[in-house]
PDB file of C-alpha atoms in Angstrom:
ATOM      1  CA  LEU D   1     107.662  97.472 147.595  1.00 63.00           C
ATOM      2  CA  GLU D   2     108.102 100.282 150.131  1.00 67.00           C
ATOM      3  CA  ASN D   3     111.080 102.628 149.770  1.00 80.00           C
ATOM      4  CA  GLY D   4     109.878 105.648 151.751  1.00 88.00           C
ATOM      5  CA  PHE D   5     108.365 106.221 155.164  1.00 94.00           C
ATOM      6  CA  ILE D   6     105.094 104.871 156.569  1.00 96.00           C
ATOM      7  CA  THR D   7     104.241 105.952 160.109  1.00 97.00           C
ATOM      8  CA  ALA D   8     101.087 105.442 162.171  1.00 97.00           C
ATOM      9  CA  ALA D   9     100.996 107.017 165.628  1.00 96.00           C
ATOM     10  CA  ALA D  10      98.739 107.612 168.611  1.00 94.00           C
ATOM     11  CA  ALA D  11      99.055 109.463 171.910  1.00 90.00           C
ATOM     12  CA  THR D  12      96.459 108.246 174.391  1.00 87.00           C
ATOM     13  CA  THR D  13      96.043 106.372 177.661  1.00 87.00           C
ATOM     14  CA  LEU D  14      92.874 104.705 176.326  1.00 87.00           C
ATOM     15  CA  PRO D  15      92.927 101.350 174.542  1.00 88.00           C
ATOM     16  CA  SER D  16      93.464 101.900 170.827  1.00 94.00           C
ATOM     17  CA  THR D  17      94.591 100.140 167.665  1.00 96.00           C
ATOM     18  CA  VAL D  18      97.402 101.414 165.459  1.00 97.00           C
ATOM     19  CA  ASN D  19      98.273  99.724 162.152  1.00 98.00           C
ATOM     20  CA  ALA D  20     100.937 101.106 159.832  1.00 97.00           C
ATOM     21  CA  VAL D  21     100.177  98.700 156.943  1.00 97.00           C
ATOM     22  CA  ARG D  22      96.837  96.863 156.933  1.00 97.00           C
ATOM     23  CA  ILE D  23      95.873  94.355 154.237  1.00 98.00           C
ATOM     24  CA  GLU D  24      92.134  93.789 154.389  1.00 97.00           C
ATOM     25  CA  SER D  25      90.262  90.518 154.003  1.00 96.00           C
ATOM     26  CA  GLY D  26      89.610  89.851 150.322  1.00 96.00           C
ATOM     27  CA  ALA D  27      92.791  91.578 149.128  1.00 97.00           C
ATOM     28  CA  ASN D  28      95.477  89.697 147.204  1.00 97.00           C
ATOM     29  CA  VAL D  29      98.973  90.797 148.216  1.00 97.00           C
ATOM     30  CA  THR D  30     101.430  87.912 148.075  1.00 97.00           C
ATOM     31  CA  SER D  31     104.693  89.713 148.938  1.00 97.00           C
ATOM     32  CA  PHE D  32     105.915  92.894 150.581  1.00 97.00           C
ATOM     33  CA  THR D  33     109.460  94.299 150.634  1.00 97.00           C
ATOM     34  CA  ASN D  34     110.457  97.125 152.960  1.00 96.00           C
ATOM     35  CA  ASN D  35     113.505  99.121 151.887  1.00 95.00           C
ATOM     36  CA  GLY D  36     112.516 102.192 153.884  1.00 94.00           C
ATOM     37  CA  SER D  37     110.892 102.754 157.280  1.00 96.00           C
ATOM     38  CA  ILE D  38     107.633 101.323 158.608  1.00 97.00           C
ATOM     39  CA  LEU D  39     106.705 102.433 162.115  1.00 98.00           C
ATOM     40  CA  ALA D  40     103.666 101.900 164.342  1.00 98.00           C
ATOM     41  CA  THR D  41     104.084 103.828 167.580  1.00 97.00           C
ATOM     42  CA  ALA D  42     102.081 105.081 170.532  1.00 97.00           C
ATOM     43  CA  SER D  43     102.594 106.591 173.954  1.00 95.00           C
ATOM     44  CA  GLY D  44     100.462 105.829 176.997  1.00 94.00           C
ATOM     45  CA  GLY D  45     101.235 102.122 177.147  1.00 95.00           C
ATOM     46  CA  THR D  46      97.734 100.887 176.218  1.00 95.00           C
ATOM     47  CA  ALA D  47      97.684 100.719 172.405  1.00 96.00           C
ATOM     48  CA  ASN D  48      97.816  97.551 170.324  1.00 97.00           C
ATOM     49  CA  LEU D  49     100.358  98.239 167.585  1.00 98.00           C
ATOM     50  CA  THR D  50     100.997  96.337 164.374  1.00 98.00           C
ATOM     51  CA  ALA D  51     103.474  97.465 161.748  1.00 98.00           C
ATOM     52  CA  ILE D  52     102.218  95.016 159.062  1.00 98.00           C
ATOM     53  CA  LEU D  53      98.846  93.309 159.512  1.00 98.00           C
ATOM     54  CA  ASP D  54      97.499  90.855 156.921  1.00 98.00           C
ATOM     55  CA  LEU D  55      93.834  89.906 157.301  1.00 98.00           C
ATOM     56  CA  SER D  56      93.575  88.405 153.810  1.00 97.00           C
ATOM     57  CA  GLY D  57      95.747  85.327 154.296  1.00 96.00           C
ATOM     58  CA  SER D  58      97.328  86.004 150.906  1.00 97.00           C
ATOM     59  CA  LEU D  59     100.640  87.410 152.142  1.00 97.00           C
ATOM     60  CA  THR D  60     103.321  84.718 151.878  1.00 97.00           C
ATOM     61  CA  SER D  61     106.539  86.775 152.016  1.00 98.00           C
ATOM     62  CA  VAL D  62     107.869  89.850 153.808  1.00 98.00           C
ATOM     63  CA  VAL D  63     111.444  91.050 153.255  1.00 97.00           C
ATOM     64  CA  ASN D  64     112.949  93.750 155.464  1.00 97.00           C
ATOM     65  CA  THR D  65     116.198  95.443 154.480  1.00 96.00           C
ATOM     66  CA  SER D  66     115.830  98.561 156.602  1.00 95.00           C
ATOM     67  CA  SER D  67     113.600  99.494 159.573  1.00 97.00           C
ATOM     68  CA  LEU D  68     110.361  97.737 160.556  1.00 98.00           C
ATOM     69  CA  GLN D  69     109.209  98.672 164.039  1.00 98.00           C
ATOM     70  CA  ALA D  70     106.284  98.622 166.457  1.00 98.00           C
ATOM     71  CA  ASN D  71     107.268 100.780 169.432  1.00 97.00           C
ATOM     72  CA  LEU D  72     104.952 101.047 172.448  1.00 96.00           C
ATOM     73  CA  VAL D  73     105.996 103.691 174.972  1.00 95.00           C
ATOM     74  CA  ALA D  74     105.061 102.962 178.593  1.00 94.00           C
ATOM     75  CA  ASN D  75     102.770 105.248 180.590  1.00 91.00           C
ATOM     76  CA  ASP D  76     104.046 107.565 183.320  1.00 90.00           C
ATOM     77  CA  ALA D  77     104.124 104.651 185.771  1.00 91.00           C
ATOM     78  CA  GLY D  78     106.325 102.635 183.431  1.00 92.00           C
ATOM     79  CA  VAL D  79     103.544 100.164 182.573  1.00 93.00           C
ATOM     80  CA  ARG D  80     102.667  98.672 179.177  1.00 94.00           C
ATOM     81  CA  THR D  81      99.351  96.818 178.861  1.00 94.00           C
ATOM     82  CA  GLY D  82      99.125  96.960 175.067  1.00 95.00           C
ATOM     83  CA  SER D  83     101.029  94.983 172.467  1.00 97.00           C
ATOM     84  CA  ALA D  84     103.698  95.664 169.854  1.00 98.00           C
ATOM     85  CA  VAL D  85     103.651  93.411 166.779  1.00 98.00           C
ATOM     86  CA  ALA D  86     105.960  93.842 163.811  1.00 98.00           C
ATOM     87  CA  VAL D  87     104.214  91.363 161.471  1.00 98.00           C
ATOM     88  CA  ASP D  88     100.889  89.587 162.027  1.00 98.00           C
ATOM     89  CA  VAL D  89     100.087  86.913 159.423  1.00 97.00           C
ATOM     90  CA  ARG D  90      97.970  84.604 161.572  1.00 96.00           C
ATOM     91  CA  ALA D  91      95.377  84.549 158.775  1.00 96.00           C
ATOM     92  CA  ASN D  92      97.850  82.683 156.561  1.00 96.00           C
ATOM     93  CA  THR D  93      97.370  78.916 156.229  1.00 94.00           C
ATOM     94  CA  SER D  94      99.543  78.230 153.153  1.00 95.00           C
ATOM     95  CA  GLY D  95     102.989  79.104 154.562  1.00 96.00           C
ATOM     96  CA  PHE D  96     104.871  82.339 155.123  1.00 97.00           C
ATOM     97  CA  THR D  97     108.503  83.473 155.008  1.00 98.00           C
ATOM     98  CA  PHE D  98     109.946  86.496 156.799  1.00 98.00           C
ATOM     99  CA  SER D  99     113.461  87.445 155.689  1.00 98.00           C
ATOM    100  CA  GLN D 100     115.739  90.186 156.950  1.00 97.00           C
ATOM    101  CA  THR D 101     118.889  90.996 155.028  1.00 93.00           C
ATOM    102  CA  GLY D 102     121.208  93.980 154.690  1.00 84.00           C
ATOM    103  CA  ILE D 103     122.082  95.929 151.577  1.00 78.00           C
ATOM    104  CA  LEU D 104     125.824  95.953 150.965  1.00 70.00           C
ATOM    105  CA  SER D 105     127.488  99.333 151.343  1.00 70.00           C
ATOM    106  CA  PRO D 106     129.731 100.759 148.596  1.00 67.00           C
ATOM    107  CA  THR D 107     133.182  99.196 148.632  1.00 66.00           C
ATOM    108  CA  ASP D 108     134.785 102.605 149.231  1.00 61.00           C
ATOM    109  CA  SER D 109     132.611 103.360 152.277  1.00 72.00           C
ATOM    110  CA  THR D 110     134.530 104.675 155.314  1.00 70.00           C
ATOM    111  CA  LEU D 111     131.638 104.285 157.768  1.00 68.00           C
ATOM    112  CA  PRO D 112     132.026 101.865 160.708  1.00 70.00           C
ATOM    113  CA  ASP D 113     131.215  98.195 160.068  1.00 72.00           C
ATOM    114  CA  ALA D 114     131.757  96.480 163.424  1.00 69.00           C
ATOM    115  CA  ASP D 115     130.904  92.954 162.258  1.00 70.00           C
ATOM    116  CA  ASN D 116     132.728  93.257 158.912  1.00 68.00           C
ATOM    117  CA  ASP D 117     129.741  91.970 156.969  1.00 73.00           C
ATOM    118  CA  GLY D 118     129.868  94.635 154.280  1.00 71.00           C
ATOM    119  CA  VAL D 119     126.862  96.515 155.673  1.00 79.00           C
ATOM    120  CA  ASP D 120     127.686  99.751 157.494  1.00 74.00           C
ATOM    121  CA  ASP D 121     126.519  99.822 161.124  1.00 69.00           C
ATOM    122  CA  ALA D 122     124.147 102.691 160.334  1.00 72.00           C
ATOM    123  CA  ASP D 123     122.492 100.604 157.599  1.00 77.00           C
ATOM    124  CA  GLU D 124     122.053  97.340 159.524  1.00 88.00           C
ATOM    125  CA  PRO D 125     118.390  96.305 159.229  1.00 95.00           C
ATOM    126  CA  ILE D 126     116.219  96.181 162.345  1.00 97.00           C
ATOM    127  CA  THR D 127     112.880  94.690 163.288  1.00 98.00           C
ATOM    128  CA  VAL D 128     111.225  95.606 166.594  1.00 98.00           C
ATOM    129  CA  GLY D 129     108.067  93.837 167.707  1.00 98.00           C
ATOM    130  CA  SER D 130     106.654  90.339 167.703  1.00 98.00           C
ATOM    131  CA  LEU D 131     106.277  88.070 164.680  1.00 97.00           C
ATOM    132  CA  LEU D 132     102.951  86.188 164.706  1.00 96.00           C
ATOM    133  CA  ARG D 133     102.740  83.296 162.240  1.00 92.00           C
ATOM    134  CA  GLY D 134      99.858  81.276 160.858  1.00 90.00           C
ATOM    135  CA  SER D 135      99.178  77.546 160.511  1.00 91.00           C
ATOM    136  CA  GLY D 136     101.226  76.854 157.366  1.00 91.00           C
ATOM    137  CA  ASN D 137     104.887  75.877 157.064  1.00 96.00           C
ATOM    138  CA  ASP D 138     106.601  79.100 158.106  1.00 97.00           C
ATOM    139  CA  THR D 139     110.220  80.268 157.964  1.00 97.00           C
ATOM    140  CA  VAL D 140     112.025  83.171 159.616  1.00 98.00           C
ATOM    141  CA  ASN D 141     115.412  84.017 158.073  1.00 98.00           C
ATOM    142  CA  ILE D 142     117.483  86.605 159.936  1.00 97.00           C
ATOM    143  CA  GLN D 143     120.490  87.046 157.658  1.00 94.00           C
ATOM    144  CA  ASN D 144     121.651  90.412 158.967  1.00 93.00           C
ATOM    145  CA  GLY D 145     120.837  92.974 161.661  1.00 95.00           C
ATOM    146  CA  THR D 146     118.610  92.480 164.693  1.00 96.00           C
ATOM    147  CA  LEU D 147     115.147  91.231 165.549  1.00 98.00           C
ATOM    148  CA  ASP D 148     113.943  92.368 168.970  1.00 98.00           C
ATOM    149  CA  GLY D 149     110.626  90.677 169.648  1.00 98.00           C
ATOM    150  CA  ASP D 150     108.925  87.387 170.376  1.00 98.00           C
ATOM    151  CA  VAL D 151     108.602  84.900 167.512  1.00 97.00           C
ATOM    152  CA  SER D 152     105.437  82.824 167.675  1.00 96.00           C
ATOM    153  CA  PHE D 153     105.073  79.934 165.229  1.00 95.00           C
ATOM    154  CA  GLY D 154     101.723  78.230 164.775  1.00 90.00           C
ATOM    155  CA  ALA D 155     101.104  74.755 163.409  1.00 91.00           C
ATOM    156  CA  GLY D 156     103.203  73.464 160.517  1.00 93.00           C
ATOM    157  CA  ALA D 157     106.799  72.458 159.814  1.00 96.00           C
ATOM    158  CA  ASP D 158     108.580  75.701 160.715  1.00 97.00           C
ATOM    159  CA  ALA D 159     112.154  76.982 160.750  1.00 98.00           C
ATOM    160  CA  LEU D 160     114.098  79.787 162.442  1.00 98.00           C
ATOM    161  CA  ASN D 161     117.407  80.440 160.654  1.00 98.00           C
ATOM    162  CA  ILE D 162     120.008  82.932 161.900  1.00 98.00           C
ATOM    163  CA  THR D 163     123.009  83.614 159.665  1.00 95.00           C
ATOM    164  CA  GLY D 164     125.295  86.471 158.664  1.00 91.00           C
ATOM    165  CA  GLY D 165     125.834  87.644 162.250  1.00 92.00           C
ATOM    166  CA  GLY D 166     122.120  88.234 162.781  1.00 95.00           C
ATOM    167  CA  ILE D 167     120.728  88.663 166.297  1.00 96.00           C
ATOM    168  CA  VAL D 168     117.325  87.530 167.594  1.00 98.00           C
ATOM    169  CA  ARG D 169     116.147  88.491 171.094  1.00 98.00           C
ATOM    170  CA  GLY D 170     112.765  87.316 172.383  1.00 97.00           C
ATOM    171  CA  ALA D 171     110.596  84.373 173.367  1.00 97.00           C
ATOM    172  CA  ILE D 172     110.547  81.555 170.796  1.00 98.00           C
ATOM    173  CA  THR D 173     107.339  79.489 170.844  1.00 97.00           C
ATOM    174  CA  ASP D 174     105.762  76.922 168.523  1.00 96.00           C
ATOM    175  CA  GLY D 175     102.223  75.599 168.351  1.00 92.00           C
ATOM    176  CA  ASP D 176     102.915  71.955 167.555  1.00 94.00           C
ATOM    177  CA  GLY D 177     106.600  71.287 168.295  1.00 95.00           C
ATOM    178  CA  ARG D 178     107.617  71.049 164.617  1.00 96.00           C
ATOM    179  CA  LEU D 179     110.187  73.848 164.637  1.00 97.00           C
ATOM    180  CA  ALA D 180     113.807  73.593 163.489  1.00 98.00           C
ATOM    181  CA  VAL D 181     116.159  76.160 165.043  1.00 98.00           C
ATOM    182  CA  ASN D 182     119.411  76.853 163.177  1.00 98.00           C
ATOM    183  CA  VAL D 183     121.837  79.415 164.558  1.00 98.00           C
ATOM    184  CA  THR D 184     124.488  78.952 161.889  1.00 96.00           C
ATOM    185  CA  ASN D 185     126.325  82.243 162.381  1.00 94.00           C
ATOM    186  CA  GLY D 186     124.686  84.653 164.794  1.00 95.00           C
ATOM    187  CA  THR D 187     123.086  85.055 168.217  1.00 97.00           C
ATOM    188  CA  LEU D 188     119.816  83.794 169.659  1.00 98.00           C
ATOM    189  CA  VAL D 189     118.694  85.133 173.032  1.00 98.00           C
ATOM    190  CA  ALA D 190     115.694  82.870 173.741  1.00 97.00           C
ATOM    191  CA  LEU D 191     113.612  84.407 176.540  1.00 95.00           C
ATOM    192  CA  GLN D 192     110.548  82.126 176.696  1.00 95.00           C
ATOM    193  CA  PRO D 193     109.676  81.365 180.362  1.00 91.00           C
ATOM    194  CA  SER D 194     109.201  77.623 179.763  1.00 93.00           C
ATOM    195  CA  GLN D 195     110.769  75.041 177.469  1.00 94.00           C
ATOM    196  CA  THR D 196     109.731  75.190 173.825  1.00 97.00           C
ATOM    197  CA  THR D 197     109.449  71.833 172.074  1.00 97.00           C
ATOM    198  CA  ILE D 198     111.260  71.718 168.734  1.00 98.00           C
ATOM    199  CA  THR D 199     112.438  69.075 166.258  1.00 98.00           C
ATOM    200  CA  SER D 200     116.105  70.075 165.967  1.00 98.00           C
ATOM    201  CA  LEU D 201     118.649  72.581 167.251  1.00 98.00           C
ATOM    202  CA  ASN D 202     121.903  73.591 165.587  1.00 98.00           C
ATOM    203  CA  VAL D 203     124.322  76.142 167.056  1.00 98.00           C
ATOM    204  CA  GLY D 204     127.337  76.814 164.830  1.00 97.00           C
ATOM    205  CA  ALA D 205     130.946  77.334 165.833  1.00 97.00           C
ATOM    206  CA  THR D 206     130.718  81.133 165.533  1.00 95.00           C
ATOM    207  CA  SER D 207     127.287  81.403 167.163  1.00 97.00           C
ATOM    208  CA  THR D 208     125.847  82.161 170.593  1.00 98.00           C
ATOM    209  CA  LEU D 209     122.763  80.755 172.321  1.00 98.00           C
ATOM    210  CA  VAL D 210     121.522  82.476 175.486  1.00 97.00           C
ATOM    211  CA  VAL D 211     118.530  81.123 177.429  1.00 96.00           C
ATOM    212  CA  GLY D 212     116.391  82.977 179.963  1.00 93.00           C
ATOM    213  CA  LEU D 213     115.978  81.468 183.461  1.00 90.00           C
ATOM    214  CA  ASP D 214     113.788  82.521 186.387  1.00 88.00           C
ATOM    215  CA  ALA D 215     115.879  81.554 189.417  1.00 84.00           C
ATOM    216  CA  ALA D 216     113.238  82.566 191.962  1.00 82.00           C
ATOM    217  CA  SER D 217     110.514  80.261 190.624  1.00 81.00           C
ATOM    218  CA  GLY D 218     112.841  77.612 189.243  1.00 76.00           C
ATOM    219  CA  ALA D 219     111.198  77.939 185.822  1.00 78.00           C
ATOM    220  CA  THR D 220     113.429  76.767 183.007  1.00 81.00           C
ATOM    221  CA  GLY D 221     113.265  78.173 179.502  1.00 89.00           C
ATOM    222  CA  GLY D 222     115.315  76.795 176.661  1.00 94.00           C
ATOM    223  CA  PHE D 223     114.366  73.930 174.385  1.00 97.00           C
ATOM    224  CA  LYS D 224     113.062  70.368 174.496  1.00 97.00           C
ATOM    225  CA  VAL D 225     114.469  68.837 171.311  1.00 97.00           C
ATOM    226  CA  ASN D 226     112.584  65.834 169.939  1.00 96.00           C
ATOM    227  CA  GLY D 227     115.487  65.027 167.681  1.00 95.00           C
ATOM    228  CA  THR D 228     119.120  66.066 167.368  1.00 95.00           C
ATOM    229  CA  ALA D 229     120.768  69.008 169.136  1.00 97.00           C
ATOM    230  CA  THR D 230     124.153  69.949 167.666  1.00 97.00           C
ATOM    231  CA  ILE D 231     126.406  72.384 169.512  1.00 96.00           C
ATOM    232  CA  ALA D 232     129.579  72.897 167.469  1.00 97.00           C
ATOM    233  CA  ASP D 233     133.038  73.313 168.974  1.00 97.00           C
ATOM    234  CA  GLY D 234     133.569  77.023 169.559  1.00 97.00           C
ATOM    235  CA  ALA D 235     129.884  77.822 170.063  1.00 98.00           C
ATOM    236  CA  THR D 236     128.973  79.919 173.096  1.00 97.00           C
ATOM    237  CA  LEU D 237     126.181  79.031 175.536  1.00 95.00           C
ATOM    238  CA  GLY D 238     124.894  81.381 178.212  1.00 94.00           C
ATOM    239  CA  VAL D 239     121.974  82.153 180.517  1.00 92.00           C
ATOM    240  CA  ARG D 240     120.143  85.363 181.358  1.00 92.00           C
ATOM    241  CA  PHE D 241     118.567  85.347 184.819  1.00 89.00           C
ATOM    242  CA  THR D 242     115.273  87.200 185.165  1.00 85.00           C
ATOM    243  CA  SER D 243     115.449  87.006 188.964  1.00 87.00           C
ATOM    244  CA  LEU D 244     118.181  86.759 191.577  1.00 87.00           C
ATOM    245  CA  LEU D 245     119.786  83.368 192.192  1.00 84.00           C
ATOM    246  CA  GLN D 246     119.832  82.933 195.989  1.00 83.00           C
ATOM    247  CA  GLU D 247     121.311  79.433 196.241  1.00 84.00           C
ATOM    248  CA  PRO D 248     122.825  76.753 194.030  1.00 84.00           C
ATOM    249  CA  LYS D 249     120.304  75.246 191.596  1.00 82.00           C
ATOM    250  CA  ARG D 250     120.488  73.012 188.557  1.00 85.00           C
ATOM    251  CA  PHE D 251     118.701  73.970 185.341  1.00 85.00           C
ATOM    252  CA  THR D 252     118.330  72.084 182.077  1.00 89.00           C
ATOM    253  CA  ILE D 253     118.381  74.512 179.169  1.00 89.00           C
ATOM    254  CA  ILE D 254     118.627  71.950 176.329  1.00 94.00           C
ATOM    255  CA  ASP D 255     116.940  68.560 176.662  1.00 94.00           C
ATOM    256  CA  ALA D 256     117.504  66.457 173.534  1.00 93.00           C
ATOM    257  CA  ASN D 257     116.606  62.904 172.577  1.00 83.00           C
TER     258      ASN D 257
END
């Protein structure tokens, strides 16, 4: 349980490793809750950053209610060759759950709450950086706030659930195609450059799904659904082009059985 501030930082143009929280092999830490701030950061664009790294395989749950970030600043030429990972639990083989939820503000709070979810805008939780999962049955629950980073699922029956007005922006990939994607009440901006195979897709009536497309190469992102895709009445679908569309083209962003 972390209620304060943990920061690990580097300033170098040489390759380096920066871990804010590191759980060594042989340790036994089954859960971790962040109610404060965890930050791995570096300038120079070359560092490999991880906010929470588990090498033991014992970590099965991380809950973020505040700020969990891996921020890599580009070099003077605007280039990043390193990596920024929020949570790395690739050592886990038993199953892992990442949950992000907000803490309700006092009922008499006068601070702005743009989405009327009971959590002041200033207190909305945030995760920045990739989520790297292991080979167990893994779940990512974004119940509030934002996740800006790629979400990589390994083998196993996995699930990505977005509720409570949560927002996920990044590439969504899965190692064996056994991923269920549920955007019940929120926004998913799926930026993977090619189609990700999943078992089911649900986009609720108050939700938004945006898919990245590379018009220049014709590469289509989105999802290949080996099962049922449900897009409710009122749901919003959109595309984000990563290159300029020069002429009319047809893209398939959801391909379902």
